[in-house]
mmCIF file with all atom_site columns, C-alpha atoms in Angstrom:
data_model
loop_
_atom_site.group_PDB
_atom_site.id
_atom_site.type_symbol
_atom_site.label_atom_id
_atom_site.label_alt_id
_atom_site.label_comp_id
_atom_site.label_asym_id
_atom_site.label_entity_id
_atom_site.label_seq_id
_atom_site.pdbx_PDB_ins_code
_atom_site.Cartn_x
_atom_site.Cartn_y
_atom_site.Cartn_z
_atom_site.occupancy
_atom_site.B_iso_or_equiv
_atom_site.pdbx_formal_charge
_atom_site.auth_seq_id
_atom_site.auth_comp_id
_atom_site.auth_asym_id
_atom_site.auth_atom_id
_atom_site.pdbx_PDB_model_num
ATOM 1   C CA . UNK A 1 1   ? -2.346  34.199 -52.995 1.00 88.00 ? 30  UNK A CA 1
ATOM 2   C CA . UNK A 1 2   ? -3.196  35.839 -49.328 1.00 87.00 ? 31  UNK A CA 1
ATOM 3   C CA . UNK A 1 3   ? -5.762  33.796 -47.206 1.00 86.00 ? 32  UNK A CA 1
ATOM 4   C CA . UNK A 1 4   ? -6.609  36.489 -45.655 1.00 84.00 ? 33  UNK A CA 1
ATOM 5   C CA . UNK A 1 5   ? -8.660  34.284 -42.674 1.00 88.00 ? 34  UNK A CA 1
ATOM 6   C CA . UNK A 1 6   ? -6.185  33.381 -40.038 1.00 90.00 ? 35  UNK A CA 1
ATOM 7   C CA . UNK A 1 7   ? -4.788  30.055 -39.823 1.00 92.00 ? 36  UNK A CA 1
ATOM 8   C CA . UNK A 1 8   ? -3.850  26.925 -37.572 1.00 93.00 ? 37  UNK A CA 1
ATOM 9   C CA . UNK A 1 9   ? 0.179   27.018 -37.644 1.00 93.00 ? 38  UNK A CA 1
ATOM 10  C CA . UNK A 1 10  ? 0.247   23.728 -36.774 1.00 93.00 ? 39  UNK A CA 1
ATOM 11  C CA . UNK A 1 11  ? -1.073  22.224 -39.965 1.00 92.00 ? 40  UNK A CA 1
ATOM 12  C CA . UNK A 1 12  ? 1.844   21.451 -42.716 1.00 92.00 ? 41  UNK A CA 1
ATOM 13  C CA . UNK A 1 13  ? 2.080   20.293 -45.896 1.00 91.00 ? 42  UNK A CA 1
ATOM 14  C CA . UNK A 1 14  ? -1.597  18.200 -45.818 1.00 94.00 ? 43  UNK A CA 1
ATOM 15  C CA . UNK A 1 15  ? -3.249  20.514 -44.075 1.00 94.00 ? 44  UNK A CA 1
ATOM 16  C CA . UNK A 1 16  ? -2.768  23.865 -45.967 1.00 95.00 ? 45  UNK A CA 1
ATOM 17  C CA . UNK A 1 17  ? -2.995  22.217 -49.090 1.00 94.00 ? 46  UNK A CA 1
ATOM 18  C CA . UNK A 1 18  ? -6.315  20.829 -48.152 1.00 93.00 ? 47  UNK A CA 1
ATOM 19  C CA . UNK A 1 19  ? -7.157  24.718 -47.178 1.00 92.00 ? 48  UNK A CA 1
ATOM 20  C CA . UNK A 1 20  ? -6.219  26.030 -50.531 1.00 92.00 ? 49  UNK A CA 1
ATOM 21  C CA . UNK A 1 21  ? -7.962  23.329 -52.360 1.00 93.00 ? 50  UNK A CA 1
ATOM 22  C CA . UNK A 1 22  ? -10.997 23.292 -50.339 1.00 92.00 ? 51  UNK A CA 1
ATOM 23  C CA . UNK A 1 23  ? -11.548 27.131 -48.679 1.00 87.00 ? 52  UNK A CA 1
ATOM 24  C CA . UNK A 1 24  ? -9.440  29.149 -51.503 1.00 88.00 ? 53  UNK A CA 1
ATOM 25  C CA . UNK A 1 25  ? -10.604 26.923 -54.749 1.00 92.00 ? 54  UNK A CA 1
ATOM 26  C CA . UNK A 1 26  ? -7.252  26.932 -55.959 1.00 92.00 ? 55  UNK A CA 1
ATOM 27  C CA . UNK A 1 27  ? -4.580  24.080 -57.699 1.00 93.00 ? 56  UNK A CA 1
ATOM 28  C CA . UNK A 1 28  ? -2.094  23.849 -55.082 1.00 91.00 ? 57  UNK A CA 1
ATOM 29  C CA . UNK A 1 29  ? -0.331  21.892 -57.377 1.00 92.00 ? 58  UNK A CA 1
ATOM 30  C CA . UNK A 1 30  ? -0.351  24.935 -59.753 1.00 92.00 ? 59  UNK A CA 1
ATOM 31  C CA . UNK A 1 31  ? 3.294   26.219 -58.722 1.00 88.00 ? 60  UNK A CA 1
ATOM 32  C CA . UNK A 1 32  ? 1.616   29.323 -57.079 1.00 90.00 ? 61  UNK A CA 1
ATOM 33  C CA . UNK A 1 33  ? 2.226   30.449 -53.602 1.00 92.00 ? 62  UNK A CA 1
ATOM 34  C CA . UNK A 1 34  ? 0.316   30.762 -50.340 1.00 93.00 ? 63  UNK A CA 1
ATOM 35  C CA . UNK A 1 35  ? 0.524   32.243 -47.905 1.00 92.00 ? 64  UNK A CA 1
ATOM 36  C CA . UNK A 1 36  ? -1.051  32.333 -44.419 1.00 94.00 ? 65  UNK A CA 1
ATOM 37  C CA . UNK A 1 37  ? -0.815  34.379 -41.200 1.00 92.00 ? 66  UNK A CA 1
ATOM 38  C CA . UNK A 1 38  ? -2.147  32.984 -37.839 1.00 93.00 ? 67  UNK A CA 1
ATOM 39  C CA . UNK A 1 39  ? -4.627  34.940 -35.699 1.00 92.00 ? 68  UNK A CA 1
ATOM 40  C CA . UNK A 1 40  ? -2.166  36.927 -33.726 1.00 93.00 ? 69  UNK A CA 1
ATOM 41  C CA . UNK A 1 41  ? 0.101   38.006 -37.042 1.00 90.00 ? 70  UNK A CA 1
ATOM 42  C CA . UNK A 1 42  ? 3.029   36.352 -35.707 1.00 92.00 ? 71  UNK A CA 1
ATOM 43  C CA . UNK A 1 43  ? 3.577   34.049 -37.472 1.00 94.00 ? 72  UNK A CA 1
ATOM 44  C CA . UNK A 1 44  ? 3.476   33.312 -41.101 1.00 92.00 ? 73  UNK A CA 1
ATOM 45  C CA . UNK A 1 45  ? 3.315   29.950 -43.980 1.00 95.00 ? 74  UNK A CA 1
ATOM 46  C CA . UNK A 1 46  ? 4.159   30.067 -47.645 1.00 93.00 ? 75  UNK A CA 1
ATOM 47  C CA . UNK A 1 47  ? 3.297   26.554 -49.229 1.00 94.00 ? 76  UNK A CA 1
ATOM 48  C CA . UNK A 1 48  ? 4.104   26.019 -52.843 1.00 93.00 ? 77  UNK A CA 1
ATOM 49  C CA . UNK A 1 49  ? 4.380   23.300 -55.073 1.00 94.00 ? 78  UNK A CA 1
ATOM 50  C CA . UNK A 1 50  ? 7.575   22.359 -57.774 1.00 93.00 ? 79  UNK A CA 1
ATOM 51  C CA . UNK A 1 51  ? 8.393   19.898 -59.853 1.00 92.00 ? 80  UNK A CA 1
ATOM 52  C CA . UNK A 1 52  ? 9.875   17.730 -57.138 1.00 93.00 ? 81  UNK A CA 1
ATOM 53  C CA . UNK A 1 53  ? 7.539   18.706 -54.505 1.00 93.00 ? 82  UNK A CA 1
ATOM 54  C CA . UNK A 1 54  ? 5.988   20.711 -51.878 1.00 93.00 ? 83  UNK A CA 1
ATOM 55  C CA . UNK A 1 55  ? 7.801   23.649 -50.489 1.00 95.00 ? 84  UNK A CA 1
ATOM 56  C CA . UNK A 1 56  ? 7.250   25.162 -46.885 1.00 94.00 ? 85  UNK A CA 1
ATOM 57  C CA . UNK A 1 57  ? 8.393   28.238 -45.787 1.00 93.00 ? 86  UNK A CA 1
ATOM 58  C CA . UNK A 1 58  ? 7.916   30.025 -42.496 1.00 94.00 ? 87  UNK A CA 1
ATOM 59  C CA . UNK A 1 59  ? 8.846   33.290 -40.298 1.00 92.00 ? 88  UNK A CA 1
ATOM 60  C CA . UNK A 1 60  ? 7.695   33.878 -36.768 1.00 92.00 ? 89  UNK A CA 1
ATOM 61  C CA . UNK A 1 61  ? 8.032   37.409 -35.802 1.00 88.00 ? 90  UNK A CA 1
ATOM 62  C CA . UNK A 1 62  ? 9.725   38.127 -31.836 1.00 89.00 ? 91  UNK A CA 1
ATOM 63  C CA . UNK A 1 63  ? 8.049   41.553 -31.855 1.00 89.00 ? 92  UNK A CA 1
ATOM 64  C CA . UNK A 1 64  ? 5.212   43.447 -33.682 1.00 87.00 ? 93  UNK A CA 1
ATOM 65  C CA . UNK A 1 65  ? 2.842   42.120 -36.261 1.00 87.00 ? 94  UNK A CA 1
ATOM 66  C CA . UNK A 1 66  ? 2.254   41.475 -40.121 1.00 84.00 ? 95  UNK A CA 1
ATOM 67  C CA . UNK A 1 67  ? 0.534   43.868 -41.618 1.00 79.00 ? 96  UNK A CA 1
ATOM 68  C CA . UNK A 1 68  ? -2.271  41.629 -43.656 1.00 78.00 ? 97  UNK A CA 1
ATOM 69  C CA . UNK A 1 69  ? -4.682  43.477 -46.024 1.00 72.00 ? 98  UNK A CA 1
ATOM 70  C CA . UNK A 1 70  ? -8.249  42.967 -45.188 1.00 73.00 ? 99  UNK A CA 1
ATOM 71  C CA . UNK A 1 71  ? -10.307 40.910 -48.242 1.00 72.00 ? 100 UNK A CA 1
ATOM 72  C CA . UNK A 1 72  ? -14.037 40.442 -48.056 1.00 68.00 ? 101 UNK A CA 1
ATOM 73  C CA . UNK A 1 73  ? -13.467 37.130 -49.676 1.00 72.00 ? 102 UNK A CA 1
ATOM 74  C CA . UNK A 1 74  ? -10.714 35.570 -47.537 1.00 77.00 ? 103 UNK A CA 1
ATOM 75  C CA . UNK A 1 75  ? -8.384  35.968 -50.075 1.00 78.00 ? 104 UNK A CA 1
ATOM 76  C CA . UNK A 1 76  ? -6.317  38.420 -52.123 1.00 81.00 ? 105 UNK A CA 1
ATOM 77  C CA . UNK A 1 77  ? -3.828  38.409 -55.247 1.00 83.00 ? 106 UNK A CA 1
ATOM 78  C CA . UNK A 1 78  ? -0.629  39.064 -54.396 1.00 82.00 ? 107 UNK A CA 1
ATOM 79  C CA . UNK A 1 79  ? 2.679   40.205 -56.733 1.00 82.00 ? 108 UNK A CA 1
ATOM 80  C CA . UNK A 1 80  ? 5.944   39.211 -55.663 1.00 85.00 ? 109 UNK A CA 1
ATOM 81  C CA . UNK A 1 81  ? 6.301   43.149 -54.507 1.00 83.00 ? 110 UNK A CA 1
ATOM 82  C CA . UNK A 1 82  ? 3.464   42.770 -52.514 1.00 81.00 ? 111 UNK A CA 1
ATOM 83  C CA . UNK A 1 83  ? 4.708   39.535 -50.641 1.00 84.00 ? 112 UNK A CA 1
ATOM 84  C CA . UNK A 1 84  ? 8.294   41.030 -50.162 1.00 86.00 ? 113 UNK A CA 1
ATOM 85  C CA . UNK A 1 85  ? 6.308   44.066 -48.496 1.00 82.00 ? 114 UNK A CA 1
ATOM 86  C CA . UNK A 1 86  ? 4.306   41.552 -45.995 1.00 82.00 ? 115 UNK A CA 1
ATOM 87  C CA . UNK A 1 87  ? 7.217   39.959 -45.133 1.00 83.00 ? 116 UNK A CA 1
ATOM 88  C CA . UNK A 1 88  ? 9.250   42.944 -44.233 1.00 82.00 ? 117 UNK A CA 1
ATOM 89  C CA . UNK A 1 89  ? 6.403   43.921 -42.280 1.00 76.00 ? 118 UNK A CA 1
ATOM 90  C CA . UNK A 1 90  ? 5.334   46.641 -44.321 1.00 74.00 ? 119 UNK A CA 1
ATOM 91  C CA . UNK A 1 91  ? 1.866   47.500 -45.135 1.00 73.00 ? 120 UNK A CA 1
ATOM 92  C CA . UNK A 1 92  ? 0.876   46.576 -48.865 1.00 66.00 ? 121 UNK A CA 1
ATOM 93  C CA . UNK A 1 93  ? -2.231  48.911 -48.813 1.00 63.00 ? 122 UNK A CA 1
ATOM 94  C CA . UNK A 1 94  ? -0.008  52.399 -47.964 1.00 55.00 ? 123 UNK A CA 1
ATOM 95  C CA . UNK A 1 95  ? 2.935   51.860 -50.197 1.00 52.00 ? 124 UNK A CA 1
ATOM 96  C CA . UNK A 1 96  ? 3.145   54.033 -53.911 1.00 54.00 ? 125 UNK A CA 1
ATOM 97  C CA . UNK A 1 97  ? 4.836   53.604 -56.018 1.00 53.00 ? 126 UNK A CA 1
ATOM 98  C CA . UNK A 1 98  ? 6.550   57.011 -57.906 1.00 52.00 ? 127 UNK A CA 1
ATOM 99  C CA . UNK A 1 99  ? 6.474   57.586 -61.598 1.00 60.00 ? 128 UNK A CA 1
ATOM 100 C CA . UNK A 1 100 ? 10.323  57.291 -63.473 1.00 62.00 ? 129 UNK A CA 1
ATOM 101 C CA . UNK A 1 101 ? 11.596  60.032 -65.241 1.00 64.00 ? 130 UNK A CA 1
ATOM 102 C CA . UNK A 1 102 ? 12.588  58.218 -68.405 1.00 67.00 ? 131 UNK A CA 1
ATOM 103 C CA . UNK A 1 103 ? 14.670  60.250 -71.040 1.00 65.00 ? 132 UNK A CA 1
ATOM 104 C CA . UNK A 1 104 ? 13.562  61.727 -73.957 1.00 61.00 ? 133 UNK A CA 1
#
């Protein structure tokens, strides 16, 4: 999951589990990941949760911005292609994907 609202980058473990518990409705227990992007799009949180504990992950960009889908709802499904695209800074919203030929 995308919160698509930007976030404090100070909060850690606590704190963005509290957000996806309390502003996304969502287990963070549930072994899905979040992610968040502060205001300016520099800098970017993935929290998730495994049998041993919480995970953290983060990336601060030196130059240019994430490219973060809008979402009416301050929030937005994401497939692992989709997060590999947001982290490589690429828009999810303008790629395609191209039919396969597949043999006959």
């Amino acid at each position: 999951w995308l919160c698509t609202e930007p976030t404090d980058m100070r909060k850690s473990f606590r704190g963005l589990s509290a957000l996806v518990r309390n502003q996304l409705k969502h287990d963070p227990l549930s072994g899905q990941y979040f992610v968040f992007v502060n205001r300016r799009k520099t800098q970017m949180k993935m929290l998730y949760f495994t049998t041993t504990g919480y995970c953290l992950w983060a990336k601060r960009l030196e130059q240019g911005q994430f490219r973060v889908p809008l979402s009416a709802s301050g929030q937005r499904a994401l497939t692992l292609t989709d997060l590999q695209l947001l982290i490589d800074g690429i828009e999810v919203q303008k790629y395609r994907q191209f039919k396969r030929f597949r043999g006959v």
